């Protein structure tokens, strides 16, 4: 290859990289993938079938320190970062219909995205609410003798969140999302247990992804989650977990933006019941790999749960 052709090829790579970055920044207006605390992200013992009539009130605070921003099939921008601060209010009601145990729940997340930059380019932060989460769930199979419970959960997220098409970052995403989740809780003896889950999230189109118009679409996101739990006593538990997410490629008018949802995350959790109706929990997590968005170097979630 001649020197001129090598330079031309290098120039084309640089142009493609910056085009990818520009498209990614535009796609960010559809809802930043780094925002944590998705309702479908389970914590240990999430699938425990509680008696009909039980209610839970839960409050969460989720912090994320994000660094490198990578474009799918493109470069990784090292001089990048984002700080996320998210609060979540959640209410859960358990019931029983025709002998099948289940319930309904509602989530509302809000918070801020701060100190954002991609490739050294600083972005204006955002504050507001994410889309509300509406959910129903049922256990088609419960075997108390073998400590086995299988659950099916549905989620719907209408576009109620804070959204500004002229802003580079948003908490809402101006589109409907729906998720189907299947989970398994399996106990082994009095102390050890597993929580396993798979979910698929489907996205409607965003017809206002940025000021110039266009339509943003996104492929289905798939996720698997696993927790290995150890109950030290009736009040204190510890858990180690893993979450793997893939798919979710974004397009604007059919053109790939470089944004997707490919994450491999390790998690650790501890929970303690102060009394039989009040629990506090702490999760720490770290992304082993992230493609198509920010990599979360460190994350922490504090949860308070009240039974009533």
PDB file of C-alpha atoms in Angstrom:
ATOM      1  CA  UNK A   1       0.000   0.000   0.000  1.00  0.00           C
ATOM      2  CA  UNK A   2       1.378   3.438  -0.925  1.00  0.00           C
ATOM      3  CA  UNK A   3       1.943   6.178   1.602  1.00  0.00           C
ATOM      4  CA  UNK A   4      -0.899   8.224   0.067  1.00  0.00           C
ATOM      5  CA  UNK A   5      -3.359   5.337   0.255  1.00  0.00           C
ATOM      6  CA  UNK A   6      -2.315   4.597   3.859  1.00  0.00           C
ATOM      7  CA  UNK A   7      -2.942   8.214   4.789  1.00  0.00           C
ATOM      8  CA  UNK A   8      -6.300   8.149   3.021  1.00  0.00           C
ATOM      9  CA  UNK A   9      -7.301   4.970   4.851  1.00  0.00           C
ATOM     10  CA  UNK A  10      -6.251   6.515   8.139  1.00  0.00           C
ATOM     11  CA  UNK A  11      -8.227   9.636   7.394  1.00  0.00           C
ATOM     12  CA  UNK A  12     -11.307   7.569   6.593  1.00  0.00           C
ATOM     13  CA  UNK A  13     -10.969   5.730   9.933  1.00  0.00           C
ATOM     14  CA  UNK A  14     -10.769   9.036  11.785  1.00  0.00           C
ATOM     15  CA  UNK A  15     -13.823  10.362   9.954  1.00  0.00           C
ATOM     16  CA  UNK A  16     -15.781   7.188  10.705  1.00  0.00           C
ATOM     17  CA  UNK A  17     -14.807   7.416  14.378  1.00  0.00           C
ATOM     18  CA  UNK A  18     -15.959  11.021  14.691  1.00  0.00           C
ATOM     19  CA  UNK A  19     -19.144  10.341  12.738  1.00  0.00           C
ATOM     20  CA  UNK A  20     -19.822   7.483  15.141  1.00  0.00           C
ATOM     21  CA  UNK A  21     -19.216   9.784  18.101  1.00  0.00           C
ATOM     22  CA  UNK A  22     -21.570  12.437  16.716  1.00  0.00           C
ATOM     23  CA  UNK A  23     -24.297   9.866  16.109  1.00  0.00           C
ATOM     24  CA  UNK A  24     -23.791   8.478  19.604  1.00  0.00           C
ATOM     25  CA  UNK A  25     -24.128  11.936  21.132  1.00  0.00           C
ATOM     26  CA  UNK A  26     -27.326  12.441  19.176  1.00  0.00           C
ATOM     27  CA  UNK A  27     -28.621   9.054  20.296  1.00  0.00           C
ATOM     28  CA  UNK A  28     -27.933   9.982  23.901  1.00  0.00           C
ATOM     29  CA  UNK A  29     -30.977  12.229  23.721  1.00  0.00           C
ATOM     30  CA  UNK A  30     -33.066   9.057  23.541  1.00  0.00           C
ATOM     31  CA  UNK A  31     -32.082   8.040  27.064  1.00  0.00           C
ATOM     32  CA  UNK A  32     -28.614   7.342  28.438  1.00  0.00           C
ATOM     33  CA  UNK A  33     -27.798   3.678  28.814  1.00  0.00           C
ATOM     34  CA  UNK A  34     -25.555   4.324  31.808  1.00  0.00           C
ATOM     35  CA  UNK A  35     -28.500   5.353  33.972  1.00  0.00           C
ATOM     36  CA  UNK A  36     -28.697   2.560  36.572  1.00  0.00           C
ATOM     37  CA  UNK A  37     -31.376   0.892  38.622  1.00  0.00           C
ATOM     38  CA  UNK A  38     -33.579  -0.689  35.979  1.00  0.00           C
ATOM     39  CA  UNK A  39     -36.678  -2.210  37.549  1.00  0.00           C
ATOM     40  CA  UNK A  40     -35.872  -5.558  35.959  1.00  0.00           C
ATOM     41  CA  UNK A  41     -32.508  -5.747  37.745  1.00  0.00           C
ATOM     42  CA  UNK A  42     -33.179  -8.145  40.605  1.00  0.00           C
ATOM     43  CA  UNK A  43     -31.706  -8.262  44.082  1.00  0.00           C
ATOM     44  CA  UNK A  44     -31.297 -11.421  46.209  1.00  0.00           C
ATOM     45  CA  UNK A  45     -34.520 -13.189  47.273  1.00  0.00           C
ATOM     46  CA  UNK A  46     -36.467 -11.001  44.843  1.00  0.00           C
ATOM     47  CA  UNK A  47     -38.680 -13.931  43.842  1.00  0.00           C
ATOM     48  CA  UNK A  48     -39.756 -15.051  47.329  1.00  0.00           C
ATOM     49  CA  UNK A  49     -43.547 -15.732  47.215  1.00  0.00           C
ATOM     50  CA  UNK A  50     -44.946 -13.749  50.137  1.00  0.00           C
ATOM     51  CA  UNK A  51     -48.491 -14.282  51.538  1.00  0.00           C
ATOM     52  CA  UNK A  52     -51.479 -12.611  49.911  1.00  0.00           C
ATOM     53  CA  UNK A  53     -52.189  -9.215  51.452  1.00  0.00           C
ATOM     54  CA  UNK A  54     -48.503  -8.434  52.116  1.00  0.00           C
ATOM     55  CA  UNK A  55     -47.255  -5.012  51.031  1.00  0.00           C
ATOM     56  CA  UNK A  56     -43.706  -3.741  50.588  1.00  0.00           C
ATOM     57  CA  UNK A  57     -42.451  -0.168  50.460  1.00  0.00           C
ATOM     58  CA  UNK A  58     -38.898   0.122  49.149  1.00  0.00           C
ATOM     59  CA  UNK A  59     -36.549   3.045  48.687  1.00  0.00           C
ATOM     60  CA  UNK A  60     -33.282   2.909  46.735  1.00  0.00           C
ATOM     61  CA  UNK A  61     -30.312   5.174  46.171  1.00  0.00           C
ATOM     62  CA  UNK A  62     -28.045   4.141  43.289  1.00  0.00           C
ATOM     63  CA  UNK A  63     -24.673   5.734  42.522  1.00  0.00           C
ATOM     64  CA  UNK A  64     -22.540   5.020  39.471  1.00  0.00           C
ATOM     65  CA  UNK A  65     -19.019   6.138  38.586  1.00  0.00           C
ATOM     66  CA  UNK A  66     -18.598   5.612  34.839  1.00  0.00           C
ATOM     67  CA  UNK A  67     -15.465   5.960  32.738  1.00  0.00           C
ATOM     68  CA  UNK A  68     -14.601   4.809  29.200  1.00  0.00           C
ATOM     69  CA  UNK A  69     -17.236   5.261  26.481  1.00  0.00           C
ATOM     70  CA  UNK A  70     -17.101   2.677  23.708  1.00  0.00           C
ATOM     71  CA  UNK A  71     -18.858   2.618  20.356  1.00  0.00           C
ATOM     72  CA  UNK A  72     -19.998  -0.779  19.096  1.00  0.00           C
ATOM     73  CA  UNK A  73     -17.763  -1.813  16.178  1.00  0.00           C
ATOM     74  CA  UNK A  74     -15.832   1.402  16.779  1.00  0.00           C
ATOM     75  CA  UNK A  75     -13.337   3.117  19.059  1.00  0.00           C
ATOM     76  CA  UNK A  76     -13.269   3.512  22.821  1.00  0.00           C
ATOM     77  CA  UNK A  77     -12.959   7.083  24.098  1.00  0.00           C
ATOM     78  CA  UNK A  78     -10.783   7.033  27.211  1.00  0.00           C
ATOM     79  CA  UNK A  79     -11.236  10.657  28.262  1.00  0.00           C
ATOM     80  CA  UNK A  80     -14.852  10.018  29.215  1.00  0.00           C
ATOM     81  CA  UNK A  81     -16.907   9.902  32.378  1.00  0.00           C
ATOM     82  CA  UNK A  82     -20.303  10.224  34.018  1.00  0.00           C
ATOM     83  CA  UNK A  83     -21.581  10.367  37.598  1.00  0.00           C
ATOM     84  CA  UNK A  84     -25.111   9.049  38.152  1.00  0.00           C
ATOM     85  CA  UNK A  85     -27.276   9.639  41.223  1.00  0.00           C
ATOM     86  CA  UNK A  86     -30.648   7.886  41.088  1.00  0.00           C
ATOM     87  CA  UNK A  87     -33.379   7.497  43.716  1.00  0.00           C
ATOM     88  CA  UNK A  88     -36.199   4.984  43.343  1.00  0.00           C
ATOM     89  CA  UNK A  89     -39.534   4.630  45.118  1.00  0.00           C
ATOM     90  CA  UNK A  90     -41.196   1.214  44.766  1.00  0.00           C
ATOM     91  CA  UNK A  91     -44.469  -0.230  46.070  1.00  0.00           C
ATOM     92  CA  UNK A  92     -45.352  -3.952  45.852  1.00  0.00           C
ATOM     93  CA  UNK A  93     -48.647  -5.688  46.674  1.00  0.00           C
ATOM     94  CA  UNK A  94     -48.995  -9.484  46.900  1.00  0.00           C
ATOM     95  CA  UNK A  95     -52.295 -11.252  46.244  1.00  0.00           C
ATOM     96  CA  UNK A  96     -53.805 -14.556  45.105  1.00  0.00           C
ATOM     97  CA  UNK A  97     -56.329 -15.202  42.322  1.00  0.00           C
ATOM     98  CA  UNK A  98     -57.816 -18.652  41.575  1.00  0.00           C
ATOM     99  CA  UNK A  99     -55.118 -20.289  43.670  1.00  0.00           C
ATOM    100  CA  UNK A 100     -52.267 -18.577  41.801  1.00  0.00           C
ATOM    101  CA  UNK A 101     -50.108 -16.257  43.852  1.00  0.00           C
ATOM    102  CA  UNK A 102     -48.922 -13.013  42.318  1.00  0.00           C
ATOM    103  CA  UNK A 103     -49.171  -9.275  42.638  1.00  0.00           C
ATOM    104  CA  UNK A 104     -48.577  -5.833  41.188  1.00  0.00           C
ATOM    105  CA  UNK A 105     -45.906  -3.198  41.669  1.00  0.00           C
ATOM    106  CA  UNK A 106     -45.002   0.328  40.617  1.00  0.00           C
ATOM    107  CA  UNK A 107     -41.582   2.002  40.321  1.00  0.00           C
ATOM    108  CA  UNK A 108     -40.614   5.655  39.994  1.00  0.00           C
ATOM    109  CA  UNK A 109     -36.978   6.626  39.519  1.00  0.00           C
ATOM    110  CA  UNK A 110     -35.578  10.149  39.535  1.00  0.00           C
ATOM    111  CA  UNK A 111     -32.200  11.778  39.913  1.00  0.00           C
ATOM    112  CA  UNK A 112     -29.320  13.382  38.077  1.00  0.00           C
ATOM    113  CA  UNK A 113     -26.586  12.757  35.514  1.00  0.00           C
ATOM    114  CA  UNK A 114     -23.500  14.862  36.218  1.00  0.00           C
ATOM    115  CA  UNK A 115     -19.916  15.508  35.073  1.00  0.00           C
ATOM    116  CA  UNK A 116     -20.547  13.887  31.691  1.00  0.00           C
ATOM    117  CA  UNK A 117     -17.958  13.868  28.947  1.00  0.00           C
ATOM    118  CA  UNK A 118     -17.190  11.686  25.929  1.00  0.00           C
ATOM    119  CA  UNK A 119     -13.739  11.836  24.374  1.00  0.00           C
ATOM    120  CA  UNK A 120     -13.020  15.034  26.288  1.00  0.00           C
ATOM    121  CA  UNK A 121     -16.226  16.664  25.003  1.00  0.00           C
ATOM    122  CA  UNK A 122     -18.232  17.839  28.002  1.00  0.00           C
ATOM    123  CA  UNK A 123     -22.000  17.407  27.999  1.00  0.00           C
ATOM    124  CA  UNK A 124     -24.581  19.333  29.958  1.00  0.00           C
ATOM    125  CA  UNK A 125     -25.949  17.300  32.874  1.00  0.00           C
ATOM    126  CA  UNK A 126     -29.569  16.347  33.422  1.00  0.00           C
ATOM    127  CA  UNK A 127     -32.018  16.106  36.301  1.00  0.00           C
ATOM    128  CA  UNK A 128     -35.527  14.719  36.346  1.00  0.00           C
ATOM    129  CA  UNK A 129     -37.589  11.546  36.379  1.00  0.00           C
ATOM    130  CA  UNK A 130     -37.267   8.302  34.471  1.00  0.00           C
ATOM    131  CA  UNK A 131     -40.299   6.649  32.890  1.00  0.00           C
ATOM    132  CA  UNK A 132     -42.658   5.191  35.471  1.00  0.00           C
ATOM    133  CA  UNK A 133     -42.571   1.394  35.762  1.00  0.00           C
ATOM    134  CA  UNK A 134     -45.811  -0.604  35.983  1.00  0.00           C
ATOM    135  CA  UNK A 135     -45.567  -4.331  36.635  1.00  0.00           C
ATOM    136  CA  UNK A 136     -47.573  -7.473  37.359  1.00  0.00           C
ATOM    137  CA  UNK A 137     -46.213 -10.876  38.377  1.00  0.00           C
ATOM    138  CA  UNK A 138     -47.380 -14.425  39.105  1.00  0.00           C
ATOM    139  CA  UNK A 139     -45.888 -17.715  40.292  1.00  0.00           C
ATOM    140  CA  UNK A 140     -47.120 -20.565  38.040  1.00  0.00           C
ATOM    141  CA  UNK A 141     -45.165 -23.056  40.174  1.00  0.00           C
ATOM    142  CA  UNK A 142     -44.348 -23.075  43.901  1.00  0.00           C
ATOM    143  CA  UNK A 143     -43.031 -26.109  45.786  1.00  0.00           C
ATOM    144  CA  UNK A 144     -42.368 -25.225  49.398  1.00  0.00           C
ATOM    145  CA  UNK A 145     -41.001 -28.674  50.205  1.00  0.00           C
ATOM    146  CA  UNK A 146     -38.206 -28.362  47.614  1.00  0.00           C
ATOM    147  CA  UNK A 147     -37.868 -24.571  48.150  1.00  0.00           C
ATOM    148  CA  UNK A 148     -38.594 -23.964  44.448  1.00  0.00           C
ATOM    149  CA  UNK A 149     -40.501 -21.025  42.973  1.00  0.00           C
ATOM    150  CA  UNK A 150     -40.920 -20.070  39.297  1.00  0.00           C
ATOM    151  CA  UNK A 151     -42.151 -16.558  38.522  1.00  0.00           C
ATOM    152  CA  UNK A 152     -43.258 -14.684  35.389  1.00  0.00           C
ATOM    153  CA  UNK A 153     -43.103 -10.866  35.455  1.00  0.00           C
ATOM    154  CA  UNK A 154     -44.286  -8.247  32.987  1.00  0.00           C
ATOM    155  CA  UNK A 155     -43.157  -4.610  32.932  1.00  0.00           C
ATOM    156  CA  UNK A 156     -44.518  -1.601  31.057  1.00  0.00           C
ATOM    157  CA  UNK A 157     -42.742   1.772  30.914  1.00  0.00           C
ATOM    158  CA  UNK A 158     -44.844   4.490  29.235  1.00  0.00           C
ATOM    159  CA  UNK A 159     -43.002   7.673  28.172  1.00  0.00           C
ATOM    160  CA  UNK A 160     -43.671   9.739  31.306  1.00  0.00           C
ATOM    161  CA  UNK A 161     -40.053  10.642  32.103  1.00  0.00           C
ATOM    162  CA  UNK A 162     -38.320  14.011  31.779  1.00  0.00           C
ATOM    163  CA  UNK A 163     -37.266  14.500  28.157  1.00  0.00           C
ATOM    164  CA  UNK A 164     -35.860  17.381  26.106  1.00  0.00           C
ATOM    165  CA  UNK A 165     -34.912  16.692  22.494  1.00  0.00           C
ATOM    166  CA  UNK A 166     -32.478  19.631  22.593  1.00  0.00           C
ATOM    167  CA  UNK A 167     -30.570  18.201  25.613  1.00  0.00           C
ATOM    168  CA  UNK A 168     -27.668  15.764  25.098  1.00  0.00           C
ATOM    169  CA  UNK A 169     -28.670  13.715  28.174  1.00  0.00           C
ATOM    170  CA  UNK A 170     -32.105  12.768  29.485  1.00  0.00           C
ATOM    171  CA  UNK A 171     -33.612  10.670  32.273  1.00  0.00           C
ATOM    172  CA  UNK A 172     -36.655   9.801  30.162  1.00  0.00           C
ATOM    173  CA  UNK A 173     -36.480   8.453  26.614  1.00  0.00           C
ATOM    174  CA  UNK A 174     -39.726   9.485  24.824  1.00  0.00           C
ATOM    175  CA  UNK A 175     -40.813   5.946  23.943  1.00  0.00           C
ATOM    176  CA  UNK A 176     -42.711   2.979  25.329  1.00  0.00           C
ATOM    177  CA  UNK A 177     -40.747   0.016  26.673  1.00  0.00           C
ATOM    178  CA  UNK A 178     -41.993  -3.413  27.689  1.00  0.00           C
ATOM    179  CA  UNK A 179     -40.240  -6.345  29.334  1.00  0.00           C
ATOM    180  CA  UNK A 180     -40.999 -10.014  29.947  1.00  0.00           C
ATOM    181  CA  UNK A 181     -39.015 -11.721  32.724  1.00  0.00           C
ATOM    182  CA  UNK A 182     -38.862 -15.330  33.893  1.00  0.00           C
ATOM    183  CA  UNK A 183     -37.237 -16.153  37.230  1.00  0.00           C
ATOM    184  CA  UNK A 184     -36.337 -19.128  39.395  1.00  0.00           C
ATOM    185  CA  UNK A 185     -35.680 -19.178  43.145  1.00  0.00           C
ATOM    186  CA  UNK A 186     -34.166 -22.417  44.431  1.00  0.00           C
ATOM    187  CA  UNK A 187     -33.172 -23.181  47.993  1.00  0.00           C
ATOM    188  CA  UNK A 188     -30.731 -25.861  49.118  1.00  0.00           C
ATOM    189  CA  UNK A 189     -31.062 -26.603  52.802  1.00  0.00           C
ATOM    190  CA  UNK A 190     -31.529 -23.823  55.329  1.00  0.00           C
ATOM    191  CA  UNK A 191     -28.707 -21.515  54.253  1.00  0.00           C
ATOM    192  CA  UNK A 192     -27.803 -21.701  50.540  1.00  0.00           C
ATOM    193  CA  UNK A 193     -29.961 -20.614  47.632  1.00  0.00           C
ATOM    194  CA  UNK A 194     -29.926 -19.397  44.025  1.00  0.00           C
ATOM    195  CA  UNK A 195     -31.855 -16.709  42.160  1.00  0.00           C
ATOM    196  CA  UNK A 196     -31.812 -16.963  38.337  1.00  0.00           C
ATOM    197  CA  UNK A 197     -33.570 -14.696  35.827  1.00  0.00           C
ATOM    198  CA  UNK A 198     -33.851 -14.018  32.116  1.00  0.00           C
ATOM    199  CA  UNK A 199     -35.616 -11.034  30.585  1.00  0.00           C
ATOM    200  CA  UNK A 200     -36.162  -9.502  27.162  1.00  0.00           C
ATOM    201  CA  UNK A 201     -36.887  -5.791  26.795  1.00  0.00           C
ATOM    202  CA  UNK A 202     -38.687  -4.390  23.748  1.00  0.00           C
ATOM    203  CA  UNK A 203     -38.599  -0.753  22.641  1.00  0.00           C
ATOM    204  CA  UNK A 204     -40.971   1.513  20.791  1.00  0.00           C
ATOM    205  CA  UNK A 205     -39.571   4.199  18.490  1.00  0.00           C
ATOM    206  CA  UNK A 206     -38.512   7.669  19.596  1.00  0.00           C
ATOM    207  CA  UNK A 207     -39.688  10.129  16.935  1.00  0.00           C
ATOM    208  CA  UNK A 208     -37.848  13.060  18.543  1.00  0.00           C
ATOM    209  CA  UNK A 209     -34.301  11.810  19.204  1.00  0.00           C
ATOM    210  CA  UNK A 210     -32.608  15.156  18.427  1.00  0.00           C
ATOM    211  CA  UNK A 211     -33.471  18.629  17.056  1.00  0.00           C
ATOM    212  CA  UNK A 212     -33.051  17.721  13.393  1.00  0.00           C
ATOM    213  CA  UNK A 213     -35.766  15.063  13.443  1.00  0.00           C
ATOM    214  CA  UNK A 214     -35.416  11.424  12.508  1.00  0.00           C
ATOM    215  CA  UNK A 215     -36.609   8.260  14.235  1.00  0.00           C
ATOM    216  CA  UNK A 216     -34.570   6.283  16.736  1.00  0.00           C
ATOM    217  CA  UNK A 217     -35.231   2.542  16.953  1.00  0.00           C
ATOM    218  CA  UNK A 218     -33.626  -0.105  19.130  1.00  0.00           C
ATOM    219  CA  UNK A 219     -33.358  -3.874  18.964  1.00  0.00           C
ATOM    220  CA  UNK A 220     -34.418  -6.174  21.783  1.00  0.00           C
ATOM    221  CA  UNK A 221     -32.190  -6.235  24.852  1.00  0.00           C
ATOM    222  CA  UNK A 222     -31.606  -9.634  26.502  1.00  0.00           C
ATOM    223  CA  UNK A 223     -30.340 -10.115  30.054  1.00  0.00           C
ATOM    224  CA  UNK A 224     -29.433 -12.976  32.362  1.00  0.00           C
ATOM    225  CA  UNK A 225     -28.950 -12.566  36.116  1.00  0.00           C
ATOM    226  CA  UNK A 226     -27.759 -14.899  38.845  1.00  0.00           C
ATOM    227  CA  UNK A 227     -27.344 -14.621  42.615  1.00  0.00           C
ATOM    228  CA  UNK A 228     -25.754 -17.151  44.962  1.00  0.00           C
ATOM    229  CA  UNK A 229     -27.130 -16.449  48.432  1.00  0.00           C
ATOM    230  CA  UNK A 230     -26.025 -17.492  51.906  1.00  0.00           C
ATOM    231  CA  UNK A 231     -28.300 -16.958  54.920  1.00  0.00           C
ATOM    232  CA  UNK A 232     -26.125 -16.706  58.025  1.00  0.00           C
ATOM    233  CA  UNK A 233     -29.134 -16.414  60.309  1.00  0.00           C
ATOM    234  CA  UNK A 234     -32.724 -15.210  60.156  1.00  0.00           C
ATOM    235  CA  UNK A 235     -31.593 -11.577  59.892  1.00  0.00           C
ATOM    236  CA  UNK A 236     -28.295 -11.504  57.952  1.00  0.00           C
ATOM    237  CA  UNK A 237     -27.565 -12.590  54.361  1.00  0.00           C
ATOM    238  CA  UNK A 238     -24.733 -12.179  51.858  1.00  0.00           C
ATOM    239  CA  UNK A 239     -24.799 -12.775  48.104  1.00  0.00           C
ATOM    240  CA  UNK A 240     -22.572 -12.784  45.017  1.00  0.00           C
ATOM    241  CA  UNK A 241     -24.099 -12.070  41.627  1.00  0.00           C
ATOM    242  CA  UNK A 242     -23.568 -11.688  37.894  1.00  0.00           C
ATOM    243  CA  UNK A 243     -25.508  -9.824  35.212  1.00  0.00           C
ATOM    244  CA  UNK A 244     -24.942 -10.225  31.483  1.00  0.00           C
ATOM    245  CA  UNK A 245     -26.739  -8.027  28.933  1.00  0.00           C
ATOM    246  CA  UNK A 246     -26.578  -8.101  25.143  1.00  0.00           C
ATOM    247  CA  UNK A 247     -28.407  -6.768  22.091  1.00  0.00           C
ATOM    248  CA  UNK A 248     -30.208  -3.427  21.994  1.00  0.00           C
ATOM    249  CA  UNK A 249     -28.431  -1.871  19.014  1.00  0.00           C
ATOM    250  CA  UNK A 250     -29.730   1.621  18.280  1.00  0.00           C
ATOM    251  CA  UNK A 251     -30.388   3.116  14.853  1.00  0.00           C
ATOM    252  CA  UNK A 252     -31.415   6.580  13.682  1.00  0.00           C
ATOM    253  CA  UNK A 253     -33.327   6.353  10.405  1.00  0.00           C
ATOM    254  CA  UNK A 254     -31.788   2.907   9.947  1.00  0.00           C
ATOM    255  CA  UNK A 255     -28.177   4.035  10.517  1.00  0.00           C
ATOM    256  CA  UNK A 256     -26.328   2.371  13.393  1.00  0.00           C
ATOM    257  CA  UNK A 257     -25.364   4.878  16.090  1.00  0.00           C
ATOM    258  CA  UNK A 258     -22.776   2.728  17.878  1.00  0.00           C
ATOM    259  CA  UNK A 259     -24.930   2.566  21.022  1.00  0.00           C
ATOM    260  CA  UNK A 260     -26.096  -0.821  22.319  1.00  0.00           C
ATOM    261  CA  UNK A 261     -26.533  -2.690  25.620  1.00  0.00           C
ATOM    262  CA  UNK A 262     -23.646  -5.119  26.062  1.00  0.00           C
ATOM    263  CA  UNK A 263     -22.569  -5.354  29.695  1.00  0.00           C
ATOM    264  CA  UNK A 264     -20.965  -7.961  31.934  1.00  0.00           C
ATOM    265  CA  UNK A 265     -21.263  -6.970  35.598  1.00  0.00           C
ATOM    266  CA  UNK A 266     -20.252  -8.604  38.883  1.00  0.00           C
ATOM    267  CA  UNK A 267     -22.210  -7.768  42.038  1.00  0.00           C
ATOM    268  CA  UNK A 268     -22.011  -8.287  45.808  1.00  0.00           C
ATOM    269  CA  UNK A 269     -24.869  -7.737  48.244  1.00  0.00           C
ATOM    270  CA  UNK A 270     -25.499  -7.892  51.956  1.00  0.00           C
ATOM    271  CA  UNK A 271     -28.844  -7.537  53.698  1.00  0.00           C
ATOM    272  CA  UNK A 272     -29.829  -7.185  57.345  1.00  0.00           C
ATOM    273  CA  UNK A 273     -33.278  -7.208  58.992  1.00  0.00           C
ATOM    274  CA  UNK A 274     -33.255  -4.673  61.811  1.00  0.00           C
ATOM    275  CA  UNK A 275     -36.571  -6.178  62.868  1.00  0.00           C
ATOM    276  CA  UNK A 276     -38.891  -8.650  61.086  1.00  0.00           C
ATOM    277  CA  UNK A 277     -40.475  -5.840  59.039  1.00  0.00           C
ATOM    278  CA  UNK A 278     -37.488  -3.595  58.249  1.00  0.00           C
ATOM    279  CA  UNK A 279     -34.446  -4.519  56.147  1.00  0.00           C
ATOM    280  CA  UNK A 280     -31.462  -2.509  54.930  1.00  0.00           C
ATOM    281  CA  UNK A 281     -29.262  -3.710  52.074  1.00  0.00           C
ATOM    282  CA  UNK A 282     -26.115  -2.664  50.241  1.00  0.00           C
ATOM    283  CA  UNK A 283     -24.924  -3.711  46.781  1.00  0.00           C
ATOM    284  CA  UNK A 284     -21.519  -2.976  45.227  1.00  0.00           C
ATOM    285  CA  UNK A 285     -20.916  -3.694  41.545  1.00  0.00           C
ATOM    286  CA  UNK A 286     -18.373  -3.364  38.732  1.00  0.00           C
ATOM    287  CA  UNK A 287     -18.544  -3.753  34.953  1.00  0.00           C
ATOM    288  CA  UNK A 288     -16.079  -6.293  33.618  1.00  0.00           C
ATOM    289  CA  UNK A 289     -16.987  -5.279  30.063  1.00  0.00           C
ATOM    290  CA  UNK A 290     -19.221  -2.660  28.463  1.00  0.00           C
ATOM    291  CA  UNK A 291     -19.750  -2.046  24.732  1.00  0.00           C
ATOM    292  CA  UNK A 292     -21.907   0.647  23.193  1.00  0.00           C
ATOM    293  CA  UNK A 293     -21.948   2.999  26.166  1.00  0.00           C
ATOM    294  CA  UNK A 294     -20.221   3.936  29.405  1.00  0.00           C
ATOM    295  CA  UNK A 295     -18.367   1.410  31.536  1.00  0.00           C
ATOM    296  CA  UNK A 296     -19.381   1.549  35.194  1.00  0.00           C
ATOM    297  CA  UNK A 297     -16.161   1.184  37.147  1.00  0.00           C
ATOM    298  CA  UNK A 298     -17.928   1.373  40.481  1.00  0.00           C
ATOM    299  CA  UNK A 299     -21.570   1.242  41.460  1.00  0.00           C
ATOM    300  CA  UNK A 300     -23.363   1.160  44.801  1.00  0.00           C
ATOM    301  CA  UNK A 301     -27.033   0.678  45.673  1.00  0.00           C
ATOM    302  CA  UNK A 302     -28.517   1.236  49.124  1.00  0.00           C
ATOM    303  CA  UNK A 303     -31.982  -0.215  49.689  1.00  0.00           C
ATOM    304  CA  UNK A 304     -34.451   0.116  52.582  1.00  0.00           C
ATOM    305  CA  UNK A 305     -37.396  -2.334  52.656  1.00  0.00           C
ATOM    306  CA  UNK A 306     -40.449  -2.060  54.882  1.00  0.00           C
ATOM    307  CA  UNK A 307     -43.099  -4.807  55.189  1.00  0.00           C
ATOM    308  CA  UNK A 308     -46.627  -3.731  56.113  1.00  0.00           C
TER     309      UNK A 308
END
